[in-house]
GROMACS .gro file of C-alpha atoms in nm:
model
  397
    1MET     CA    1  -3.135   0.846  -1.761
    2ARG     CA    2  -3.475   0.626  -1.822
    3LYS     CA    3  -3.810   0.736  -1.755
    4GLN     CA    4  -3.895   0.728  -1.427
    5LEU     CA    5  -3.847   0.439  -1.174
    6LEU     CA    6  -3.984   0.306  -0.851
    7ALA     CA    7  -3.838   0.002  -0.711
    8VAL     CA    8  -3.726  -0.128  -0.371
    9ALA     CA    9  -3.418  -0.352  -0.460
   10LEU     CA   10  -3.088  -0.512  -0.341
   11ALA     CA   11  -2.816  -0.524  -0.586
   12ALA     CA   12  -2.453  -0.549  -0.596
   13THR     CA   13  -2.273  -0.368  -0.898
   14ALA     CA   14  -1.961  -0.314  -0.779
   15THR     CA   15  -1.810  -0.201  -1.073
   16THR     CA   16  -2.031   0.140  -1.012
   17GLY     CA   17  -1.993   0.114  -0.622
   18LEU     CA   18  -2.401   0.046  -0.613
   19VAL     CA   19  -2.503  -0.198  -0.340
   20ALA     CA   20  -2.872  -0.147  -0.284
   21THR     CA   21  -3.146   0.084  -0.382
   22ALA     CA   22  -3.482   0.248  -0.247
   23THR     CA   23  -3.747   0.411  -0.380
   24THR     CA   24  -3.629   0.690  -0.637
   25SER     CA   25  -3.735   0.982  -0.919
   26ALA     CA   26  -3.506   0.966  -1.253
   27SER     CA   27  -3.604   1.329  -1.262
   28ALA     CA   28  -3.516   1.408  -0.916
   29ALA     CA   29  -3.136   1.270  -1.014
   30SER     CA   30  -2.875   1.451  -1.187
   31PRO     CA   31  -2.658   1.361  -1.438
   32ARG     CA   32  -2.340   1.541  -1.291
   33ALA     CA   33  -2.205   1.397  -0.998
   34HIS     CA   34  -1.899   1.492  -0.845
   35ALA     CA   35  -1.736   1.502  -0.485
   36ALA     CA   36  -1.737   1.757  -0.252
   37ARG     CA   37  -1.548   1.816   0.029
   38VAL     CA   38  -1.688   1.838   0.386
   39CYS     CA   39  -1.492   2.034   0.589
   40SER     CA   40  -1.364   2.344   0.524
   41ALA     CA   41  -1.007   2.467   0.360
   42PRO     CA   42  -0.758   2.513   0.617
   43THR     CA   43  -0.697   2.881   0.720
   44SER     CA   44  -0.311   2.878   0.789
   45PRO     CA   45  -0.042   2.560   0.730
   46THR     CA   46  -0.082   2.482   1.108
   47VAL     CA   47  -0.468   2.430   1.088
   48ALA     CA   48  -0.548   2.100   0.903
   49ALA     CA   49  -0.863   1.960   0.695
   50CYS     CA   50  -1.024   1.695   0.721
   51ASP     CA   51  -0.995   1.496   0.377
   52ALA     CA   52  -1.346   1.325   0.351
   53LEU     CA   53  -1.513   1.369   0.009
   54LYS     CA   54  -1.900   1.269  -0.051
   55LEU     CA   55  -2.057   1.216  -0.378
   56VAL     CA   56  -2.362   1.488  -0.440
   57ASP     CA   57  -2.531   1.653  -0.737
   58ASP     CA   58  -2.480   1.996  -0.834
   59HIS     CA   59  -2.767   2.086  -0.522
   60GLY     CA   60  -2.544   1.919  -0.235
   61THR     CA   61  -2.801   1.624  -0.241
   62ALA     CA   62  -2.609   1.231  -0.184
   63VAL     CA   63  -2.542   1.053  -0.491
   64SER     CA   64  -2.492   0.701  -0.622
   65PRO     CA   65  -2.183   0.695  -0.960
   66SER     CA   66  -2.472   0.721  -1.190
   67GLY     CA   67  -2.582   0.986  -1.059
   68ARG     CA   68  -2.916   0.886  -0.921
   69THR     CA   69  -3.014   1.040  -0.593
   70VAL     CA   70  -2.954   0.864  -0.272
   71THR     CA   71  -3.297   0.872  -0.058
   72PRO     CA   72  -3.206   0.820   0.317
   73SER     CA   73  -3.310   0.422   0.293
   74ALA     CA   74  -3.106   0.397   0.001
   75ILE     CA   75  -2.759   0.303  -0.027
   76SER     CA   76  -2.442   0.375  -0.269
   77GLY     CA   77  -2.061   0.233  -0.201
   78LYS     CA   78  -1.877  -0.055  -0.111
   79THR     CA   79  -1.983  -0.284   0.217
   80PRO     CA   80  -1.749  -0.398   0.472
   81THR     CA   81  -1.755  -0.796   0.291
   82ASP     CA   82  -1.619  -0.569  -0.069
   83ILE     CA   83  -1.369  -0.410   0.136
   84GLN     CA   84  -1.235  -0.739   0.346
   85SER     CA   85  -1.250  -0.919   0.020
   86ALA     CA   86  -1.020  -0.692  -0.200
   87TYR     CA   87  -0.743  -0.685   0.059
   88LYS     CA   88  -0.797  -1.044   0.177
   89LEU     CA   89  -0.881  -0.924   0.531
   90SER     CA   90  -1.198  -1.218   0.575
   91GLY     CA   91  -1.212  -1.384   0.843
   92LEU     CA   92  -0.973  -1.191   1.027
   93SER     CA   93  -0.961  -1.095   1.405
   94ALA     CA   94  -0.762  -0.808   1.561
   95GLY     CA   95  -0.777  -1.034   1.888
   96GLY     CA   96  -0.898  -0.718   2.114
   97ARG     CA   97  -0.696  -0.458   1.992
   98THR     CA   98  -0.803  -0.096   1.917
   99VAL     CA   99  -0.834   0.150   1.677
  100ALA     CA  100  -0.812   0.555   1.752
  101ILE     CA  101  -0.933   0.729   1.478
  102VAL     CA  102  -0.880   1.130   1.585
  103ASP     CA  103  -1.058   1.434   1.433
  104ALA     CA  104  -1.174   1.795   1.508
  105TYR     CA  105  -1.508   1.894   1.695
  106GLY     CA  106  -1.758   1.696   1.809
  107TYR     CA  107  -2.029   1.413   1.662
  108SER     CA  108  -2.312   1.408   1.906
  109LYS     CA  109  -2.470   1.130   1.751
  110ALA     CA  110  -2.128   0.871   1.636
  111GLU     CA  111  -2.298   0.544   1.870
  112GLN     CA  112  -2.593   0.605   1.757
  113ASP     CA  113  -2.521   0.640   1.402
  114LEU     CA  114  -2.224   0.364   1.383
  115ALA     CA  115  -2.509   0.114   1.509
  116VAL     CA  116  -2.696   0.168   1.257
  117TYR     CA  117  -2.402   0.094   1.000
  118ARG     CA  118  -2.290  -0.215   1.157
  119SER     CA  119  -2.630  -0.354   1.201
  120GLN     CA  120  -2.723  -0.321   0.791
  121TRP     CA  121  -2.427  -0.516   0.728
  122GLY     CA  122  -2.449  -0.795   1.043
  123LEU     CA  123  -2.177  -0.645   1.226
  124PRO     CA  124  -2.165  -0.694   1.613
  125ALA     CA  125  -2.229  -0.423   1.824
  126CYS     CA  126  -1.965  -0.190   1.909
  127THR     CA  127  -2.112  -0.025   2.185
  128THR     CA  128  -1.991   0.210   2.453
  129ALA     CA  129  -2.196   0.036   2.719
  130ASN     CA  130  -2.011  -0.341   2.564
  131GLY     CA  131  -1.660  -0.153   2.639
  132CYS     CA  132  -1.596  -0.178   2.223
  133LEU     CA  133  -1.621   0.190   2.193
  134LYS     CA  134  -1.505   0.492   2.378
  135ILE     CA  135  -1.487   0.872   2.309
  136LEU     CA  136  -1.325   1.147   2.445
  137ASN     CA  137  -1.211   1.479   2.411
  138GLN     CA  138  -0.829   1.542   2.340
  139THR     CA  139  -0.716   1.541   2.684
  140GLY     CA  140  -0.911   1.224   2.782
  141GLY     CA  141  -1.186   1.366   2.922
  142THR     CA  142  -1.564   1.285   2.828
  143SER     CA  143  -1.681   1.623   2.801
  144LEU     CA  144  -1.706   1.642   2.439
  145PRO     CA  145  -1.656   1.926   2.212
  146ARG     CA  146  -1.901   2.181   1.998
  147TYR     CA  147  -2.011   2.076   1.726
  148ASP     CA  148  -1.904   2.074   1.368
  149ASN     CA  149  -2.082   1.875   1.029
  150GLY     CA  150  -1.835   1.862   0.850
  151TRP     CA  151  -1.599   1.724   1.073
  152ALA     CA  152  -1.881   1.480   1.228
  153GLN     CA  153  -1.921   1.331   0.875
  154GLU     CA  154  -1.535   1.302   0.884
  155GLN     CA  155  -1.597   1.088   1.185
  156ALA     CA  156  -1.892   0.908   1.061
  157LEU     CA  157  -1.651   0.796   0.770
  158ASP     CA  158  -1.385   0.704   1.010
  159LEU     CA  159  -1.614   0.459   1.215
  160ASP     CA  160  -1.759   0.297   0.944
  161ALA     CA  161  -1.414   0.274   0.755
  162VAL     CA  162  -1.247   0.049   1.076
  163SER     CA  163  -1.608  -0.168   1.100
  164ALA     CA  164  -1.589  -0.240   0.750
  165ALA     CA  165  -1.240  -0.390   0.755
  166CYS     CA  166  -1.219  -0.508   1.104
  167PRO     CA  167  -1.510  -0.570   1.286
  168SER     CA  168  -1.367  -0.724   1.561
  169CYS     CA  169  -1.189  -0.399   1.623
  170LYS     CA  170  -1.210  -0.162   1.935
  171ILE     CA  171  -1.239   0.218   1.819
  172VAL     CA  172  -1.161   0.481   2.079
  173LEU     CA  173  -1.291   0.826   1.921
  174VAL     CA  174  -1.067   1.115   2.052
  175GLN     CA  175  -1.221   1.460   1.935
  176ALA     CA  176  -0.994   1.746   1.947
  177SER     CA  177  -1.120   2.101   2.038
  178SER     CA  178  -1.057   2.241   1.686
  179SER     CA  179  -0.868   2.176   1.375
  180SER     CA  180  -0.516   2.297   1.479
  181LEU     CA  181  -0.283   2.089   1.441
  182THR     CA  182  -0.174   2.132   1.857
  183ASN     CA  183  -0.504   2.016   1.953
  184LEU     CA  184  -0.499   1.761   1.679
  185GLY     CA  185  -0.175   1.628   1.803
  186THR     CA  186  -0.262   1.618   2.195
  187ALA     CA  187  -0.565   1.431   2.073
  188VAL     CA  188  -0.297   1.185   1.923
  189ASN     CA  189  -0.068   1.174   2.217
  190THR     CA  190  -0.412   1.083   2.422
  191ALA     CA  191  -0.503   0.846   2.186
  192ALA     CA  192  -0.183   0.670   2.261
  193LYS     CA  193  -0.214   0.642   2.632
  194GLN     CA  194  -0.540   0.433   2.605
  195PRO     CA  195  -0.493   0.067   2.656
  196GLY     CA  196  -0.504  -0.182   2.371
  197VAL     CA  197  -0.458   0.097   2.096
  198VAL     CA  198  -0.238  -0.044   1.834
  199ALA     CA  199  -0.263   0.202   1.553
  200ILE     CA  200  -0.397   0.537   1.531
  201SER     CA  201  -0.552   0.707   1.215
  202ASN     CA  202  -0.586   1.060   1.092
  203SER     CA  203  -0.778   1.189   0.825
  204TYR     CA  204  -0.666   1.564   0.791
  205GLY     CA  205  -0.360   1.766   0.628
  206GLY     CA  206  -0.232   2.106   0.667
  207GLY     CA  207   0.088   2.251   0.513
  208ASP     CA  208   0.415   2.092   0.506
  209LEU     CA  209   0.584   2.121   0.830
  210ALA     CA  210   0.905   2.010   1.024
  211ASP     CA  211   0.923   1.708   1.253
  212SER     CA  212   1.130   1.958   1.456
  213SER     CA  213   0.808   2.189   1.538
  214TYR     CA  214   0.524   1.882   1.528
  215GLY     CA  215   0.639   1.569   1.484
  216SER     CA  216   0.671   1.509   1.874
  217TYR     CA  217   0.268   1.466   1.872
  218TYR     CA  218   0.320   1.197   1.624
  219ASN     CA  219   0.638   0.987   1.717
  220HIS     CA  220   0.494   0.656   1.966
  221PRO     CA  221   0.723   0.399   1.829
  222GLY     CA  222   0.555   0.025   1.859
  223ILE     CA  223   0.153   0.240   1.753
  224ALA     CA  224   0.101   0.235   1.374
  225VAL     CA  225  -0.001   0.624   1.295
  226THR     CA  226  -0.108   0.645   0.947
  227ALA     CA  227  -0.214   0.960   0.768
  228SER     CA  228  -0.382   1.052   0.482
  229THR     CA  229  -0.197   1.212   0.211
  230GLY     CA  230  -0.485   1.426   0.099
  231ASP     CA  231  -0.714   1.498  -0.209
  232ASN     CA  232  -0.541   1.751  -0.434
  233GLY     CA  233  -0.318   1.543  -0.627
  234TYR     CA  234   0.057   1.601  -0.664
  235GLN     CA  235   0.102   1.855  -0.381
  236GLY     CA  236   0.456   1.830  -0.198
  237GLY     CA  237   0.432   1.792   0.163
  238SER     CA  238   0.106   1.762   0.361
  239PHE     CA  239   0.165   1.726   0.739
  240PRO     CA  240   0.141   1.508   0.923
  241ALA     CA  241   0.169   1.253   0.598
  242SER     CA  242   0.513   1.401   0.601
  243SER     CA  243   0.625   1.340   0.906
  244HIS     CA  244   0.919   1.077   0.969
  245TYR     CA  245   0.722   0.865   1.253
  246VAL     CA  246   0.382   0.802   1.011
  247THR     CA  247   0.249   0.566   0.779
  248ALA     CA  248   0.151   0.791   0.507
  249VAL     CA  249  -0.139   0.681   0.310
  250GLY     CA  250  -0.242   0.772  -0.057
  251GLY     CA  251  -0.533   0.658  -0.245
  252THR     CA  252  -0.661   0.453  -0.535
  253SER     CA  253  -0.997   0.372  -0.745
  254LEU     CA  254  -1.083   0.023  -0.665
  255TYR     CA  255  -1.324  -0.199  -0.920
  256ALA     CA  256  -1.427  -0.576  -0.890
  257ALA     CA  257  -1.283  -0.735  -1.178
  258SER     CA  258  -1.309  -1.074  -1.350
  259ASN     CA  259  -0.899  -1.210  -1.253
  260THR     CA  260  -0.818  -1.447  -0.960
  261ARG     CA  261  -0.799  -1.152  -0.706
  262GLY     CA  262  -1.208  -1.017  -0.796
  263TRP     CA  263  -1.093  -0.661  -0.827
  264THR     CA  264  -0.849  -0.437  -0.955
  265GLU     CA  265  -0.690  -0.107  -0.860
  266SER     CA  266  -0.503   0.248  -1.023
  267ALA     CA  267  -0.416   0.501  -0.889
  268TRP     CA  268  -0.664   0.809  -0.800
  269SER     CA  269  -0.603   1.097  -0.946
  270GLY     CA  270  -0.683   1.293  -0.641
  271ALA     CA  271  -0.469   1.098  -0.430
  272GLY     CA  272  -0.214   1.329  -0.296
  273SER     CA  273   0.164   1.273  -0.325
  274GLY     CA  274   0.463   1.492  -0.292
  275CYS     CA  275   0.816   1.516  -0.158
  276THR     CA  276   0.975   1.729   0.127
  277THR     CA  277   1.311   1.799   0.234
  278LEU     CA  278   1.202   1.901   0.565
  279ASN     CA  279   1.163   1.550   0.753
  280ALA     CA  280   1.383   1.230   0.706
  281ALA     CA  281   1.247   0.976   0.540
  282PRO     CA  282   1.124   0.617   0.703
  283SER     CA  283   1.430   0.369   0.733
  284GLY     CA  284   1.362   0.162   0.393
  285GLN     CA  285   1.227   0.447   0.176
  286THR     CA  286   1.602   0.538  -0.044
  287THR     CA  287   1.708   0.813  -0.262
  288ALA     CA  288   1.724   0.544  -0.551
  289MET     CA  289   1.338   0.482  -0.476
  290THR     CA  290   1.173   0.804  -0.461
  291ASN     CA  291   1.390   1.060  -0.656
  292CYS     CA  292   1.355   1.262  -0.267
  293SER     CA  293   1.638   1.360  -0.071
  294GLY     CA  294   1.403   1.375   0.208
  295ARG     CA  295   1.091   1.241   0.323
  296ALA     CA  296   0.841   1.114   0.000
  297ILE     CA  297   0.451   1.051   0.049
  298ALA     CA  298   0.329   0.771  -0.012
  299ASP     CA  299   0.424   0.402   0.164
  300VAL     CA  300   0.111   0.233   0.104
  301SER     CA  301  -0.246   0.333  -0.028
  302ALA     CA  302  -0.587   0.174  -0.020
  303VAL     CA  303  -0.982   0.281  -0.205
  304ALA     CA  304  -0.995   0.657  -0.161
  305ASP     CA  305  -1.176   0.749  -0.514
  306PRO     CA  306  -1.508   0.857  -0.412
  307ASN     CA  307  -1.660   0.719  -0.669
  308THR     CA  308  -1.584   0.351  -0.572
  309GLY     CA  309  -1.567   0.434  -0.199
  310LEU     CA  310  -1.743   0.341   0.082
  311ALA     CA  311  -2.100   0.316   0.203
  312VAL     CA  312  -2.128   0.514   0.516
  313TYR     CA  313  -2.418   0.629   0.769
  314ALA     CA  314  -2.340   0.982   0.852
  315PRO     CA  315  -2.499   1.309   0.951
  316SER     CA  316  -2.637   1.551   0.741
  317THR     CA  317  -2.746   1.762   1.020
  318LYS     CA  318  -2.692   1.788   1.401
  319THR     CA  319  -2.999   1.598   1.410
  320THR     CA  320  -3.058   1.381   1.105
  321SER     CA  321  -2.822   1.110   0.941
  322GLY     CA  322  -2.821   0.852   0.597
  323TRP     CA  323  -2.659   0.682   0.411
  324ALA     CA  324  -2.452   0.849   0.152
  325GLN     CA  325  -2.078   0.717  -0.065
  326TYR     CA  326  -1.803   0.889   0.074
  327GLY     CA  327  -1.441   0.890  -0.045
  328GLY     CA  328  -1.083   1.073  -0.016
  329THR     CA  329  -0.771   0.970   0.193
  330SER     CA  330  -0.978   0.965   0.456
  331LEU     CA  331  -1.119   0.638   0.356
  332SER     CA  332  -0.754   0.448   0.289
  333SER     CA  333  -0.618   0.581   0.647
  334PRO     CA  334  -0.791   0.381   0.910
  335LEU     CA  335  -0.853   0.119   0.584
  336VAL     CA  336  -0.474   0.081   0.640
  337ALA     CA  337  -0.486   0.154   1.075
  338SER     CA  338  -0.664  -0.143   1.093
  339VAL     CA  339  -0.518  -0.386   0.882
  340TYR     CA  340  -0.215  -0.305   1.119
  341ALA     CA  341  -0.445  -0.368   1.389
  342LEU     CA  342  -0.549  -0.736   1.269
  343SER     CA  343  -0.177  -0.768   1.208
  344GLY     CA  344  -0.086  -0.723   1.556
  345ASN     CA  345   0.279  -0.644   1.429
  346THR     CA  346   0.363  -0.306   1.536
  347ALA     CA  347   0.683  -0.312   1.709
  348GLY     CA  348   0.931   0.025   1.643
  349TYR     CA  349   0.803   0.239   1.364
  350ALA     CA  350   0.541   0.105   1.156
  351ASN     CA  351   0.609   0.288   0.874
  352THR     CA  352   0.900   0.062   0.809
  353LEU     CA  353   0.724  -0.276   0.756
  354PRO     CA  354   0.589  -0.206   0.425
  355TYR     CA  355   0.923  -0.141   0.290
  356ALA     CA  356   1.053  -0.482   0.445
  357ASN     CA  357   0.769  -0.656   0.365
  358SER     CA  358   0.649  -0.519  -0.010
  359SER     CA  359   0.568  -0.897  -0.157
  360GLY     CA  360   0.282  -0.860   0.085
  361LEU     CA  361   0.133  -0.596  -0.080
  362PHE     CA  362  -0.057  -0.557  -0.424
  363ASP     CA  363   0.185  -0.356  -0.666
  364VAL     CA  364  -0.056  -0.095  -0.820
  365THR     CA  365   0.089  -0.022  -1.167
  366SER     CA  366  -0.132   0.195  -1.361
  367GLY     CA  367  -0.300   0.559  -1.338
  368SER     CA  368  -0.170   0.883  -1.227
  369ASN     CA  369  -0.271   1.252  -1.002
  370GLY     CA  370  -0.086   1.493  -1.182
  371THR     CA  371   0.233   1.560  -1.436
  372CYS     CA  372   0.544   1.487  -1.296
  373ALA     CA  373   0.825   1.182  -1.277
  374SER     CA  374   0.806   0.901  -0.995
  375TRP     CA  375   0.556   1.110  -0.729
  376CYS     CA  376   0.281   1.135  -0.987
  377THR     CA  377   0.214   0.807  -1.197
  378ALA     CA  378   0.236   0.438  -1.109
  379GLY     CA  379   0.416   0.235  -1.158
  380THR     CA  380   0.613  -0.078  -1.080
  381GLY     CA  381   0.757  -0.030  -0.698
  382TRP     CA  382   0.693   0.288  -0.510
  383ASP     CA  383   0.522   0.533  -0.663
  384GLY     CA  384   0.396   0.882  -0.495
  385PRO     CA  385   0.015   0.829  -0.540
  386THR     CA  386  -0.024   0.452  -0.409
  387GLY     CA  387   0.322   0.382  -0.248
  388LEU     CA  388   0.474   0.045  -0.245
  389GLY     CA  389   0.080  -0.083  -0.289
  390THR     CA  390  -0.300  -0.190  -0.104
  391PRO     CA  391  -0.268  -0.442   0.165
  392ASN     CA  392  -0.302  -0.818   0.045
  393GLY     CA  393  -0.382  -0.970   0.384
  394THR     CA  394  -0.207  -0.859   0.669
  395SER     CA  395   0.208  -0.952   0.611
  396ALA     CA  396   0.375  -0.601   0.533
  397PHE     CA  397   0.220  -0.453   0.815
   0.00000   0.00000   0.00000
């Protein structure tokens, strides 16, 4: 990088994701920005890991895509205006509908940190006092689980992603007691019972499991249940994304462009995809389309590449928080859940809607997440990393 720079400025550089800078020192910056998992890897197929990735340097310090250190007051990443512009959501209203977020463990500063995020971008307040935000444990009570820093960052990403795509959405955050799929599934059932909930986002995954064992937790016709496909590229099935009942959400890289849309997307190299024979495909997804005799993932996608990810106000420790740039399919799942909430059209199984209305999507036709056939390489129509494409307004949902 150049000589030491001290500046306080606002900028918008969508090709790098850098939207604001504050006083920084070039000597403190790392030239090797990379994405780091914030949650521990699962210990068994029935224990989930969150799919959030944070852009950091070799010391674990938050950085921008350029490698410049992000101080607590600096902001790097996509803004709500960027997200709404890219997916044609500007000016839309959820009409009082609610998105539920299901994650594991506690996050004691969730409401406080969300307030900072929404204030930064001029979004309406979303608090427990005004009825916009509700935080529950997995059985619907208010005695919340113990704190976990990785899962707390996941929750911050989810809350900010819903706020970015749908500022008018109400939010229910349900915190499971642990990351076991039994506890997370119990939390999904609790989320489905909350008044006004039309979409439930699940930014985590475990092994490839059968609906006959765990699918009942995610079987909620009339509610759009979304799930991240994972951040490890082509990998086969990952539950709950591989469930017959959910919308499996893959990932893209999103850049500003001088085209009619104003943006361009390609398949993100980390976007999870695959084929499982344990579960049946959703209606509209055919073997001829996917070359999979069972359920193939993804169905749809949205930005997930941490290098083009979202600016998030998240905890660094239990008592301190700051800005960092996050991605992973943990970002794309709550974005798509928010689009479902904006559409209000979730009758029956919501994962069938994009297959019946694919003209309402931006088809992603470049990029790959590995070396295989249609499960790895983006192309016209359905492909593994990006599914049928990304939201172009709400008509596909």
